[in-house]
Amino acid sequence: MIQRAVYPGSFDPITNGHIYIAERAASIFDELVVGVLENRSKTCTFNIDERQAMNREALSHLPNVRVKSFEGLLVDFMRAEQCRVIIRGLRALSDFEYEFQLALMNRQLAPEIETFFIVTDAKYSYLSSRSIKEVFHFGGSIQDMVPPGVYRRLRERFPPKTIKGPQ
Ligand code: ADP
């Protein structure tokens, strides 16, 4: 039997921290489905097609990884994918409370589904999609934190401000 897992998230955009989790999960499971959440009530910086394209590019070195979008309940997506394992990444203790609640809610909705947590590498423990966008916005260097395709798209979306000299 094929052991399949789903790694769900917003990935707005995917960072090296997400890639690390996907690599570790892909080395354990036969197949990993990266589920990109299309949440119409949450405004994302990148639309669903852009986020899927960035994920596909960033994970193309992993032959057993598929990227798919989903809407609505994760447990419905899991059932449609015939998958019983959810992968989530853990950074600091602060992630734990939210992730714990989410895991228990999903268990309530679908008792057959199990959530597996993968601990991040220390060097990614401070990385989040939101923080990289903030740092980039204020001109900080994020090249080591995201894959090249994401860096390029961030630069296209938010071109560096032209610094005006004295008139
Ligand atoms: P959410 O959809 O909950 O806002 P994200 O889409 O940013 O979360 O991330 C999806 C999953 O990846 C979550 O389990 C999150 O904890 C994990 N994750 C995000 N950034 C990192 C990181 N730097 N290291 C490890 N895991 C991470």
mmCIF file of C-alpha atoms and ligand atoms in Angstrom:
data_model
loop_
_atom_site.group_PDB
_atom_site.id
_atom_site.type_symbol
_atom_site.label_atom_id
_atom_site.label_comp_id
_atom_site.label_asym_id
_atom_site.label_seq_id
_atom_site.Cartn_x
_atom_site.Cartn_y
_atom_site.Cartn_z
ATOM 1 C CA MET A 1 0.000 0.000 0.000
ATOM 2 C CA ILE A 2 1.247 3.459 -0.917
ATOM 3 C CA GLN A 3 1.894 5.650 2.125
ATOM 4 C CA ARG A 4 0.762 9.123 1.175
ATOM 5 C CA ALA A 5 0.819 12.344 3.207
ATOM 6 C CA VAL A 6 -0.557 15.827 2.676
ATOM 7 C CA TYR A 7 1.381 18.950 3.659
ATOM 8 C CA PRO A 8 -1.187 21.762 3.683
ATOM 9 C CA GLY A 9 -0.669 25.500 4.015
ATOM 10 C CA SER A 10 -1.148 28.932 2.532
ATOM 11 C CA PHE A 11 2.431 29.126 1.191
ATOM 12 C CA ASP A 12 2.144 32.876 0.578
ATOM 13 C CA PRO A 13 4.899 32.473 -0.549
ATOM 14 C CA ILE A 14 6.816 29.221 -0.004
ATOM 15 C CA THR A 15 10.037 29.735 2.004
ATOM 16 C CA ASN A 16 13.133 27.607 2.596
ATOM 17 C CA GLY A 17 11.520 26.555 5.895
ATOM 18 C CA HIS A 18 8.556 25.022 4.038
ATOM 19 C CA ILE A 19 10.936 23.322 1.577
ATOM 20 C CA TYR A 20 12.875 21.760 4.464
ATOM 21 C CA ILE A 21 9.669 20.216 5.862
ATOM 22 C CA ALA A 22 8.586 18.980 2.409
ATOM 23 C CA GLU A 23 12.015 17.379 1.814
ATOM 24 C CA ARG A 24 11.938 15.517 5.124
ATOM 25 C CA ALA A 25 8.357 14.352 4.635
ATOM 26 C CA ALA A 26 9.102 13.251 1.059
ATOM 27 C CA SER A 27 11.993 11.142 2.333
ATOM 28 C CA ILE A 28 9.657 9.231 4.654
ATOM 29 C CA PHE A 29 6.439 8.862 2.642
ATOM 30 C CA ASP A 30 6.036 7.292 -0.818
ATOM 31 C CA GLU A 31 4.103 10.296 -2.002
ATOM 32 C CA LEU A 32 3.661 13.807 -0.628
ATOM 33 C CA VAL A 33 0.829 16.058 -1.761
ATOM 34 C CA VAL A 34 1.514 19.712 -1.025
ATOM 35 C CA GLY A 35 -1.946 21.244 -0.589
ATOM 36 C CA VAL A 36 -2.094 24.954 -1.327
ATOM 37 C CA LEU A 37 -5.086 26.489 0.411
ATOM 38 C CA GLU A 38 -7.315 28.740 -1.636
ATOM 39 C CA ASN A 39 -8.994 30.767 1.065
ATOM 40 C CA ARG A 40 -11.333 33.322 -0.440
ATOM 41 C CA SER A 41 -11.877 35.063 2.893
ATOM 42 C CA LYS A 42 -8.150 35.648 3.456
ATOM 43 C CA THR A 43 -6.286 38.105 1.270
ATOM 44 C CA CYS A 44 -3.055 36.629 0.023
ATOM 45 C CA THR A 45 -0.162 38.486 -1.579
ATOM 46 C CA PHE A 46 0.038 35.899 -4.349
ATOM 47 C CA ASN A 47 -3.001 34.329 -5.994
ATOM 48 C CA ILE A 48 -3.554 30.590 -6.023
ATOM 49 C CA ASP A 49 -2.007 30.074 -9.489
ATOM 50 C CA GLU A 50 1.129 31.998 -8.514
ATOM 51 C CA ARG A 51 1.478 30.124 -5.235
ATOM 52 C CA GLN A 52 1.060 26.770 -6.979
ATOM 53 C CA ALA A 53 3.589 27.711 -9.654
ATOM 54 C CA MET A 54 6.148 28.831 -7.048
ATOM 55 C CA ASN A 55 5.628 25.613 -5.056
ATOM 56 C CA ARG A 56 6.011 23.430 -8.173
ATOM 57 C CA GLU A 57 9.214 25.202 -9.130
ATOM 58 C CA ALA A 58 10.660 25.089 -5.615
ATOM 59 C CA LEU A 59 9.848 21.394 -5.118
ATOM 60 C CA SER A 60 10.688 20.137 -8.615
ATOM 61 C CA HIS A 61 13.780 18.318 -7.251
ATOM 62 C CA LEU A 62 11.477 15.988 -5.300
ATOM 63 C CA PRO A 63 9.994 13.437 -7.736
ATOM 64 C CA ASN A 64 7.433 12.069 -5.266
ATOM 65 C CA VAL A 65 5.890 15.469 -4.500
ATOM 66 C CA ARG A 66 2.698 16.741 -6.164
ATOM 67 C CA VAL A 67 1.330 20.255 -5.693
ATOM 68 C CA LYS A 68 -2.452 20.683 -5.644
ATOM 69 C CA SER A 69 -4.769 23.461 -4.576
ATOM 70 C CA PHE A 70 -7.770 22.942 -2.356
ATOM 71 C CA GLU A 71 -10.654 24.914 -0.957
ATOM 72 C CA GLY A 72 -12.783 24.276 2.096
ATOM 73 C CA LEU A 73 -12.063 21.716 4.779
ATOM 74 C CA LEU A 74 -8.674 20.019 4.833
ATOM 75 C CA VAL A 75 -10.275 16.733 5.912
ATOM 76 C CA ASP A 76 -12.438 16.745 2.751
ATOM 77 C CA PHE A 77 -9.323 17.249 0.642
ATOM 78 C CA MET A 78 -7.600 14.421 2.544
ATOM 79 C CA ARG A 79 -10.470 12.066 1.853
ATOM 80 C CA ALA A 80 -10.552 13.033 -1.825
ATOM 81 C CA GLU A 81 -6.805 12.305 -1.975
ATOM 82 C CA GLN A 82 -7.304 9.032 -0.061
ATOM 83 C CA CYS A 83 -4.754 10.134 2.467
ATOM 84 C CA ARG A 84 -4.687 9.736 6.259
ATOM 85 C CA VAL A 85 -1.596 11.702 7.293
ATOM 86 C CA ILE A 86 -1.322 15.474 7.650
ATOM 87 C CA ILE A 87 2.181 16.942 7.848
ATOM 88 C CA ARG A 88 2.714 20.195 9.727
ATOM 89 C CA GLY A 89 5.926 21.996 10.544
ATOM 90 C CA LEU A 90 6.827 23.218 14.019
ATOM 91 C CA ARG A 91 9.097 26.174 14.597
ATOM 92 C CA ALA A 92 8.909 27.530 18.113
ATOM 93 C CA LEU A 93 6.686 26.725 21.062
ATOM 94 C CA SER A 94 4.415 29.517 19.833
ATOM 95 C CA ASP A 95 3.365 27.338 16.855
ATOM 96 C CA PHE A 96 2.386 24.540 19.163
ATOM 97 C CA GLU A 97 -0.847 25.896 20.631
ATOM 98 C CA TYR A 98 -2.352 26.717 17.251
ATOM 99 C CA GLU A 99 -1.176 23.476 15.678
ATOM 100 C CA PHE A 100 -2.447 21.442 18.641
ATOM 101 C CA GLN A 101 -5.920 23.004 18.324
ATOM 102 C CA LEU A 102 -5.958 22.430 14.577
ATOM 103 C CA ALA A 103 -4.900 18.794 14.971
ATOM 104 C CA LEU A 104 -7.598 18.144 17.572
ATOM 105 C CA MET A 105 -10.252 19.849 15.444
ATOM 106 C CA ASN A 106 -9.262 17.748 12.439
ATOM 107 C CA ARG A 107 -9.371 14.599 14.580
ATOM 108 C CA GLN A 108 -12.847 15.534 15.745
ATOM 109 C CA LEU A 109 -13.949 15.954 12.125
ATOM 110 C CA ALA A 110 -12.147 12.884 10.800
ATOM 111 C CA PRO A 111 -10.926 10.438 13.488
ATOM 112 C CA GLU A 112 -9.122 8.260 10.918
ATOM 113 C CA ILE A 113 -6.735 11.091 10.039
ATOM 114 C CA GLU A 114 -3.466 11.585 11.951
ATOM 115 C CA THR A 115 -1.353 14.764 12.178
ATOM 116 C CA PHE A 116 2.433 14.309 12.099
ATOM 117 C CA PHE A 117 4.706 17.160 13.178
ATOM 118 C CA ILE A 118 8.173 17.731 11.765
ATOM 119 C CA VAL A 119 10.467 20.029 13.708
ATOM 120 C CA THR A 120 12.200 22.681 11.651
ATOM 121 C CA ASP A 121 15.929 23.183 11.397
ATOM 122 C CA ALA A 122 17.228 25.810 13.832
ATOM 123 C CA LYS A 123 18.273 28.014 10.942
ATOM 124 C CA TYR A 124 14.664 28.249 9.716
ATOM 125 C CA SER A 125 13.043 28.626 13.115
ATOM 126 C CA TYR A 126 12.486 32.374 12.685
ATOM 127 C CA LEU A 127 11.238 32.155 9.069
ATOM 128 C CA SER A 128 7.630 32.755 8.113
ATOM 129 C CA SER A 129 5.973 33.900 4.890
ATOM 130 C CA ARG A 130 4.837 37.049 6.659
ATOM 131 C CA SER A 131 8.255 37.928 8.060
ATOM 132 C CA ILE A 132 10.050 37.529 4.727
ATOM 133 C CA LYS A 133 7.518 39.855 3.062
ATOM 134 C CA GLU A 134 8.011 42.420 5.814
ATOM 135 C CA VAL A 135 11.799 42.265 5.659
ATOM 136 C CA PHE A 136 11.709 42.483 1.854
ATOM 137 C CA HIS A 137 9.323 45.445 1.982
ATOM 138 C CA PHE A 138 11.755 47.379 4.145
ATOM 139 C CA GLY A 139 14.724 46.563 1.913
ATOM 140 C CA GLY A 140 16.318 43.748 3.944
ATOM 141 C CA SER A 141 18.078 40.858 2.258
ATOM 142 C CA ILE A 142 15.960 37.705 2.007
ATOM 143 C CA GLN A 143 17.809 35.888 -0.756
ATOM 144 C CA ASP A 144 18.951 33.110 1.603
ATOM 145 C CA MET A 145 15.440 32.583 2.933
ATOM 146 C CA VAL A 146 13.402 31.842 -0.195
ATOM 147 C CA PRO A 147 13.937 29.891 -3.432
ATOM 148 C CA PRO A 148 15.097 31.921 -6.481
ATOM 149 C CA GLY A 149 11.646 31.854 -8.183
ATOM 150 C CA VAL A 150 10.024 33.404 -5.122
ATOM 151 C CA TYR A 151 12.723 36.065 -4.862
ATOM 152 C CA ARG A 152 12.199 36.957 -8.525
ATOM 153 C CA ARG A 153 8.437 37.211 -8.136
ATOM 154 C CA LEU A 154 8.757 39.338 -5.000
ATOM 155 C CA ARG A 155 10.987 41.732 -6.918
ATOM 156 C CA GLU A 156 8.485 41.869 -9.797
ATOM 157 C CA ARG A 157 5.581 42.448 -7.439
ATOM 158 C CA PHE A 158 7.352 45.003 -5.257
ATOM 159 C CA PRO A 159 10.053 46.670 -7.382
ATOM 160 C CA PRO A 160 12.809 48.280 -5.314
ATOM 161 C CA LYS A 161 12.016 51.931 -4.744
ATOM 162 C CA THR A 162 14.110 54.274 -6.856
ATOM 163 C CA ILE A 163 15.963 56.478 -4.460
ATOM 164 C CA LYS A 164 15.581 60.078 -5.385
ATOM 165 C CA GLY A 165 18.544 62.338 -4.803
ATOM 166 C CA PRO A 166 18.275 66.016 -3.886
ATOM 167 C CA GLN A 167 16.527 68.026 -6.615
HETATM 168 P P1 ADP B 1 -0.677 28.677 7.653
HETATM 169 O O1 ADP B 1 -1.388 28.203 6.415
HETATM 170 O O2 ADP B 1 -1.056 27.941 8.899
HETATM 171 O O3 ADP B 1 -0.589 30.141 7.795
HETATM 172 P P2 ADP B 1 1.826 28.326 6.321
HETATM 173 O O4 ADP B 1 1.174 28.172 5.030
HETATM 174 O O5 ADP B 1 2.761 29.485 6.459
HETATM 175 O O6 ADP B 1 0.838 28.228 7.519
HETATM 176 O O7 ADP B 1 2.677 27.037 6.651
HETATM 177 C C1 ADP B 1 2.209 25.718 6.512
HETATM 178 C C2 ADP B 1 2.931 24.841 7.502
HETATM 179 O O8 ADP B 1 4.331 25.027 7.373
HETATM 180 C C3 ADP B 1 2.594 25.122 8.963
HETATM 181 O O9 ADP B 1 2.562 23.892 9.652
HETATM 182 C C4 ADP B 1 3.743 25.949 9.447
HETATM 183 O O10 ADP B 1 3.956 25.780 10.838
HETATM 184 C C5 ADP B 1 4.883 25.348 8.641
HETATM 185 N N1 ADP B 1 5.988 26.283 8.486
HETATM 186 C C6 ADP B 1 5.969 27.550 8.044
HETATM 187 N N2 ADP B 1 7.206 28.106 8.062
HETATM 188 C C7 ADP B 1 8.042 27.152 8.544
HETATM 189 C C8 ADP B 1 9.441 27.091 8.856
HETATM 190 N N3 ADP B 1 10.234 28.151 8.708
HETATM 191 N N4 ADP B 1 9.945 25.929 9.335
HETATM 192 C C9 ADP B 1 9.124 24.873 9.522
HETATM 193 N N5 ADP B 1 7.804 24.857 9.290
HETATM 194 C C10 ADP B 1 7.255 25.976 8.810
#
